[in-house]
CSV table of C-alpha atoms in Angstrom, one decimal:
chain,number,residue,atom,x,y,z
I,151,UNK,CA,6.0,183.3,158.3
I,152,UNK,CA,8.2,180.5,159.5
I,153,UNK,CA,10.3,180.8,156.3
I,154,UNK,CA,10.9,184.5,157.0
I,155,UNK,CA,12.0,183.8,160.6
I,156,UNK,CA,14.5,181.2,159.5
I,157,UNK,CA,15.9,183.6,156.9
I,158,UNK,CA,16.4,186.3,159.6
I,159,UNK,CA,18.1,183.8,161.9
I,160,UNK,CA,20.4,182.8,159.1
I,161,UNK,CA,21.3,186.4,158.3
I,162,UNK,CA,22.1,187.2,162.0
I,163,UNK,CA,24.3,184.1,162.2
I,164,UNK,CA,26.2,185.0,159.1
I,165,UNK,CA,26.7,188.6,160.4
I,166,UNK,CA,27.9,187.3,163.7
I,167,UNK,CA,30.4,184.9,162.1
I,168,UNK,CA,31.7,187.7,159.7
I,169,UNK,CA,32.3,190.2,162.6
I,170,UNK,CA,35.8,190.3,163.9
I,171,UNK,CA,36.3,188.4,167.2
I,172,UNK,CA,37.6,190.4,170.1
I,173,UNK,CA,40.6,188.7,171.7
I,174,UNK,CA,40.4,187.8,175.3
I,175,UNK,CA,42.6,189.3,177.9
I,176,UNK,CA,44.6,186.1,178.2
I,177,UNK,CA,45.3,186.1,174.4
I,178,UNK,CA,46.6,189.7,174.5
I,179,UNK,CA,46.4,192.2,171.6
I,180,UNK,CA,46.5,191.2,168.0
I,181,UNK,CA,50.0,190.8,166.5
I,182,UNK,CA,49.6,193.9,164.3
I,183,UNK,CA,49.1,196.1,167.3
I,184,UNK,CA,52.1,194.9,169.3
I,185,UNK,CA,54.9,197.5,169.4
I,186,UNK,CA,58.2,196.0,168.3
I,187,UNK,CA,61.3,198.0,168.7
I,188,UNK,CA,64.2,197.3,166.4
I,189,UNK,CA,67.6,198.7,167.3
I,190,UNK,CA,69.8,199.4,164.3
I,191,UNK,CA,73.5,200.1,165.1
I,192,UNK,CA,73.7,202.8,162.4
I,193,UNK,CA,70.6,204.6,163.7
I,194,UNK,CA,71.8,204.4,167.3
I,195,UNK,CA,75.2,205.9,166.3
I,196,UNK,CA,73.4,208.7,164.4
I,197,UNK,CA,71.2,209.5,167.4
I,198,UNK,CA,74.1,209.6,169.8
I,199,UNK,CA,76.2,211.8,167.4
I,200,UNK,CA,73.2,214.1,167.0
I,201,UNK,CA,73.0,214.4,170.8
I,202,UNK,CA,76.7,215.2,171.2
I,203,UNK,CA,76.0,218.8,172.2
I,204,UNK,CA,73.6,217.6,174.9
I,205,UNK,CA,76.3,215.2,176.2
I,206,UNK,CA,78.8,218.1,176.4
I,207,UNK,CA,76.3,220.4,178.1
I,208,UNK,CA,75.4,217.7,180.7
I,209,UNK,CA,79.1,217.0,181.4
I,210,UNK,CA,79.9,220.6,181.7
I,211,UNK,CA,77.0,221.1,184.1
I,212,UNK,CA,78.1,218.2,186.3
I,213,UNK,CA,81.7,219.4,186.4
I,214,UNK,CA,80.5,222.9,187.5
I,215,UNK,CA,78.2,221.4,190.1
I,216,UNK,CA,80.9,219.1,191.5
I,217,UNK,CA,83.6,221.7,191.9
I,218,UNK,CA,81.5,224.8,192.5
I,219,UNK,CA,82.6,226.8,195.5
I,220,UNK,CA,85.3,224.3,196.2
I,221,UNK,CA,88.5,225.9,197.3
I,222,UNK,CA,90.8,223.3,195.8
I,223,UNK,CA,88.6,222.9,192.7
I,224,UNK,CA,89.9,220.3,190.2
I,225,UNK,CA,92.6,219.3,192.6
I,226,UNK,CA,90.1,217.0,194.3
I,227,UNK,CA,90.3,214.8,191.2
I,228,UNK,CA,93.8,213.8,192.2
I,229,UNK,CA,93.7,214.1,196.0
I,230,UNK,CA,91.7,210.9,196.5
I,231,UNK,CA,93.9,208.6,194.3
I,232,UNK,CA,97.1,210.2,195.8
I,233,UNK,CA,95.8,209.6,199.3
I,234,UNK,CA,94.9,206.0,198.5
I,235,UNK,CA,98.3,205.6,196.8
I,236,UNK,CA,100.0,206.8,200.0
I,237,UNK,CA,98.0,204.4,202.1
I,238,UNK,CA,98.6,201.4,199.8
I,239,UNK,CA,102.3,202.2,199.9
I,240,UNK,CA,102.4,202.1,203.7
I,241,UNK,CA,100.2,199.0,204.0
I,242,UNK,CA,100.9,196.8,201.0
I,243,UNK,CA,104.4,197.8,200.1
I,244,UNK,CA,105.9,198.4,203.6
I,245,UNK,CA,103.9,195.9,205.7
I,246,UNK,CA,102.8,193.2,203.2
I,247,UNK,CA,105.9,193.5,201.0
I,248,UNK,CA,104.2,193.4,197.6
I,249,UNK,CA,106.8,192.7,195.0
I,250,UNK,CA,106.6,195.1,192.0
I,251,UNK,CA,109.8,194.2,190.3
I,252,UNK,CA,111.8,197.1,188.9
I,253,UNK,CA,108.9,199.6,189.1
I,254,UNK,CA,108.5,201.9,192.1
I,255,UNK,CA,105.4,200.9,194.1
I,256,UNK,CA,103.8,204.4,194.1
I,257,UNK,CA,103.9,204.3,190.3
I,258,UNK,CA,102.6,200.7,190.3
I,259,UNK,CA,99.7,201.5,192.5
I,260,UNK,CA,98.8,204.9,191.0
I,261,UNK,CA,98.4,203.4,187.5
I,262,UNK,CA,95.8,201.0,188.9
I,263,UNK,CA,94.1,203.8,190.9
I,264,UNK,CA,93.6,206.0,187.8
I,265,UNK,CA,91.7,203.1,186.1
I,266,UNK,CA,89.7,202.3,189.3
I,267,UNK,CA,88.8,206.0,190.0
I,268,UNK,CA,87.5,206.3,186.4
I,269,UNK,CA,85.4,203.2,186.8
I,270,UNK,CA,84.1,204.0,190.3
I,271,UNK,CA,83.2,207.6,189.4
I,272,UNK,CA,81.4,206.5,186.3
I,273,UNK,CA,79.6,203.7,188.1
I,274,UNK,CA,78.4,205.9,191.1
I,275,UNK,CA,77.4,208.9,189.1
I,276,UNK,CA,76.1,207.0,186.1
I,277,UNK,CA,73.9,204.8,188.3
I,278,UNK,CA,72.1,208.0,189.5
I,279,UNK,CA,72.1,209.8,186.1
I,280,UNK,CA,68.6,208.9,185.2
I,281,UNK,CA,67.1,209.3,188.6
I,282,UNK,CA,68.7,212.7,189.0
I,283,UNK,CA,67.4,214.0,185.6
I,284,UNK,CA,63.8,212.8,185.6
I,285,UNK,CA,62.4,216.3,185.2
I,286,UNK,CA,64.6,216.8,182.1
I,287,UNK,CA,63.8,213.3,180.8
I,288,UNK,CA,60.0,214.1,180.8
I,289,UNK,CA,60.4,217.4,179.0
I,290,UNK,CA,63.0,216.9,176.3
I,291,UNK,CA,63.3,214.1,173.8
I,292,UNK,CA,66.8,212.6,173.5
I,293,UNK,CA,68.4,209.2,173.6
I,294,UNK,CA,68.4,208.5,177.3
I,295,UNK,CA,71.7,206.7,177.2
I,296,UNK,CA,73.4,210.1,176.9
I,297,UNK,CA,73.0,210.6,180.6
I,298,UNK,CA,75.3,207.8,181.7
I,299,UNK,CA,77.6,208.7,178.8
I,300,UNK,CA,77.9,212.3,180.1
I,301,UNK,CA,79.0,211.0,183.5
I,302,UNK,CA,81.6,208.9,181.9
I,303,UNK,CA,82.9,212.0,180.1
I,304,UNK,CA,83.2,213.8,183.4
I,305,UNK,CA,85.1,210.8,184.8
I,306,UNK,CA,87.3,211.0,181.7
I,307,UNK,CA,88.2,214.6,182.6
I,308,UNK,CA,89.3,213.5,186.0
I,309,UNK,CA,91.3,210.7,184.4
I,310,UNK,CA,93.1,213.1,182.2
I,311,UNK,CA,94.1,215.2,185.3
I,312,UNK,CA,95.2,212.0,186.9
I,313,UNK,CA,97.4,211.1,183.9
I,314,UNK,CA,99.1,214.5,184.3
I,315,UNK,CA,99.9,213.7,187.9
I,316,UNK,CA,101.2,210.3,186.7
I,317,UNK,CA,103.6,212.2,184.5
I,318,UNK,CA,104.9,214.1,187.5
I,319,UNK,CA,105.4,210.8,189.3
I,320,UNK,CA,107.5,209.5,186.5
I,321,UNK,CA,109.7,212.6,186.8
I,322,UNK,CA,109.8,212.3,190.6
I,323,UNK,CA,111.2,208.7,190.3
I,324,UNK,CA,113.5,209.6,187.5
I,325,UNK,CA,112.0,207.2,185.0
I,326,UNK,CA,110.0,207.3,181.8
I,327,UNK,CA,107.2,205.3,180.3
I,328,UNK,CA,108.4,202.2,178.4
I,329,UNK,CA,108.5,202.2,174.6
I,330,UNK,CA,105.5,199.9,174.5
I,331,UNK,CA,103.1,202.6,175.8
I,332,UNK,CA,101.1,202.5,172.6
I,333,UNK,CA,99.4,199.3,173.9
I,334,UNK,CA,97.5,201.7,176.1
I,335,UNK,CA,95.2,202.6,173.2
I,336,UNK,CA,93.4,199.2,172.7
I,337,UNK,CA,93.3,198.8,176.5
I,338,UNK,CA,91.4,202.1,176.7
I,339,UNK,CA,88.7,200.8,174.4
I,340,UNK,CA,88.2,197.8,176.6
I,341,UNK,CA,88.1,200.0,179.7
I,342,UNK,CA,85.6,202.4,178.2
I,343,UNK,CA,83.3,199.6,176.8
I,344,UNK,CA,83.2,197.7,180.2
I,345,UNK,CA,82.6,200.9,182.2
I,346,UNK,CA,79.8,202.2,179.9
I,347,UNK,CA,78.1,198.9,179.9
I,348,UNK,CA,78.1,198.7,183.7
I,349,UNK,CA,76.9,202.3,183.9
I,350,UNK,CA,74.0,201.5,181.6
I,351,UNK,CA,72.9,198.5,183.6
I,352,UNK,CA,73.1,200.3,187.0
I,353,UNK,CA,71.4,203.5,185.7
I,354,UNK,CA,68.2,201.6,184.8
I,355,UNK,CA,68.5,199.3,187.8
I,356,UNK,CA,68.4,202.2,190.2
I,357,UNK,CA,65.1,203.4,188.6
I,358,UNK,CA,63.4,200.1,189.0
I,359,UNK,CA,65.2,198.9,192.2
I,360,UNK,CA,65.9,201.7,194.6
I,361,UNK,CA,67.9,199.4,196.9
I,362,UNK,CA,70.7,199.4,194.3
I,363,UNK,CA,71.8,202.9,195.2
I,364,UNK,CA,72.5,201.7,198.7
I,365,UNK,CA,74.7,198.9,197.3
I,366,UNK,CA,76.9,201.3,195.4
I,367,UNK,CA,79.1,202.4,198.3
I,368,UNK,CA,79.6,198.7,199.3
I,369,UNK,CA,80.5,197.8,195.7
I,370,UNK,CA,83.0,200.6,195.6
I,371,UNK,CA,84.7,199.8,198.9
I,372,UNK,CA,84.9,196.1,198.1
I,373,UNK,CA,85.8,196.5,194.5
I,374,UNK,CA,89.0,198.5,195.1
I,375,UNK,CA,90.4,195.5,197.0
I,376,UNK,CA,88.8,192.8,194.7
I,377,UNK,CA,90.5,194.5,191.7
I,378,UNK,CA,94.3,194.2,191.4
I,379,UNK,CA,94.9,197.9,192.1
I,380,UNK,CA,97.2,197.6,195.1
I,381,UNK,CA,98.7,194.2,194.1
I,382,UNK,CA,99.5,192.5,190.8
I,383,UNK,CA,97.2,190.1,189.0
I,384,UNK,CA,99.8,187.4,189.7
I,385,UNK,CA,98.5,187.3,193.3
I,386,UNK,CA,95.4,185.5,191.9
I,387,UNK,CA,96.0,181.8,191.3
I,388,UNK,CA,96.8,181.3,187.6
I,389,UNK,CA,94.1,178.7,187.1
I,390,UNK,CA,91.5,181.3,188.2
I,391,UNK,CA,92.9,184.3,186.3
I,392,UNK,CA,90.9,183.7,183.0
I,393,UNK,CA,87.6,183.3,184.9
I,394,UNK,CA,88.4,186.3,187.1
I,395,UNK,CA,89.2,188.5,184.0
I,396,UNK,CA,85.9,187.3,182.4
I,397,UNK,CA,83.9,188.8,185.3
I,398,UNK,CA,86.2,191.7,185.9
I,399,UNK,CA,88.0,192.9,182.7
I,400,UNK,CA,89.6,195.7,184.7
I,401,UNK,CA,92.1,193.2,186.0
I,402,UNK,CA,93.5,192.6,182.6
I,403,UNK,CA,93.3,196.3,181.7
I,404,UNK,CA,95.3,197.4,184.8
I,405,UNK,CA,97.9,194.6,184.3
I,406,UNK,CA,98.2,195.6,180.6
I,407,UNK,CA,98.7,199.3,181.5
I,408,UNK,CA,101.4,198.4,184.0
I,409,UNK,CA,103.2,196.1,181.5
I,410,UNK,CA,103.1,198.7,178.7
I,411,UNK,CA,104.0,201.7,180.8
I,412,UNK,CA,106.3,200.3,183.5
I,413,UNK,CA,107.9,197.1,182.3
I,414,UNK,CA,108.0,197.4,178.5
I,415,UNK,CA,105.9,194.3,178.0
I,416,UNK,CA,102.9,193.7,175.7
I,417,UNK,CA,99.6,192.8,177.3
I,418,UNK,CA,98.9,189.1,177.8
I,419,UNK,CA,97.1,188.1,174.6
I,420,UNK,CA,94.9,185.5,176.2
I,421,UNK,CA,93.8,187.6,179.2
I,422,UNK,CA,93.3,190.7,177.1
I,423,UNK,CA,91.2,188.8,174.5
I,424,UNK,CA,89.0,187.5,177.3
I,425,UNK,CA,88.7,191.0,178.8
I,426,UNK,CA,87.8,192.4,175.3
I,427,UNK,CA,85.0,189.8,174.7
I,428,UNK,CA,83.7,190.2,178.3
I,429,UNK,CA,83.6,194.0,177.9
I,430,UNK,CA,81.7,193.7,174.6
I,431,UNK,CA,79.2,191.4,176.3
I,432,UNK,CA,78.7,194.0,179.1
I,433,UNK,CA,78.3,196.8,176.6
I,434,UNK,CA,75.9,195.1,174.2
I,435,UNK,CA,74.0,193.4,177.0
I,436,UNK,CA,73.8,196.5,179.1
I,437,UNK,CA,72.6,198.6,176.1
I,438,UNK,CA,69.9,196.1,175.1
I,439,UNK,CA,68.7,195.9,178.7
I,440,UNK,CA,68.7,199.7,178.9
I,441,UNK,CA,66.6,200.1,175.7
I,442,UNK,CA,64.2,197.4,176.8
I,443,UNK,CA,63.4,199.1,180.1
I,444,UNK,CA,63.8,202.7,179.2
I,445,UNK,CA,60.2,203.1,178.0
I,446,UNK,CA,58.9,202.5,181.5
I,447,UNK,CA,61.3,204.9,183.3
I,448,UNK,CA,58.9,207.8,183.5
I,449,UNK,CA,56.1,205.6,184.8
I,450,UNK,CA,58.1,203.7,187.4
I,451,UNK,CA,60.0,206.8,188.7
């Protein structure tokens, strides 16, 4: 009898030791059950390209909503920079006596305003792009980064209209863009990369931190004066220019546009390189942060 009991105890102990042990809450789930998301650049590019029609539809919807029933329509895309250009001309050129060399100050300021309006429009609208499309996000599967991208496309339409007005200003002042205008193309890439990176960061930040949307008007109002829109980059001490451009690549972009269009100069290689690296960091870092947090957007919102 005693031998049979001992045998039963041994069998129970062997079954208990063979059974899988349930991990405690502190240990977390087993490694094979942990979801690991790997981002492959080629796959990301294919998804974005596949969603191009959605981007176009979202941009067209936003454009219609913005100018619907507006008497002046698309003219509002240039009225704001033109009004700011007039104010800057009266304040900075007449009162403060900003030296712009051989370039007319309205041209000088308007070049900077085109870049700033593109950035501020994308930043403000892109920051709210996820929060304003939650119903669509929960019904349709798509790469969620297309929503900030659509707002940048809308801002790009406004920028194209602004470039047309810039052409009229060249005619008004009886001048023409310098022969170095092709330097605008690489500067555009830097501008787009930085702007889209910031839009990605802000769009997901607004979902998790609602206070961010209240900061956007403050950032816009302060940013137009903190960025060399109404004054040249040379107004910033030379020892601080590289650090400044690292945090705000638009400074080097605007200065490069002015040099290429108004003065016939190539962009400063050192400052432009810093701006390019900084914009790439904003783009890649913003995208990684966006993809890391996007899975909880529906739950948090």
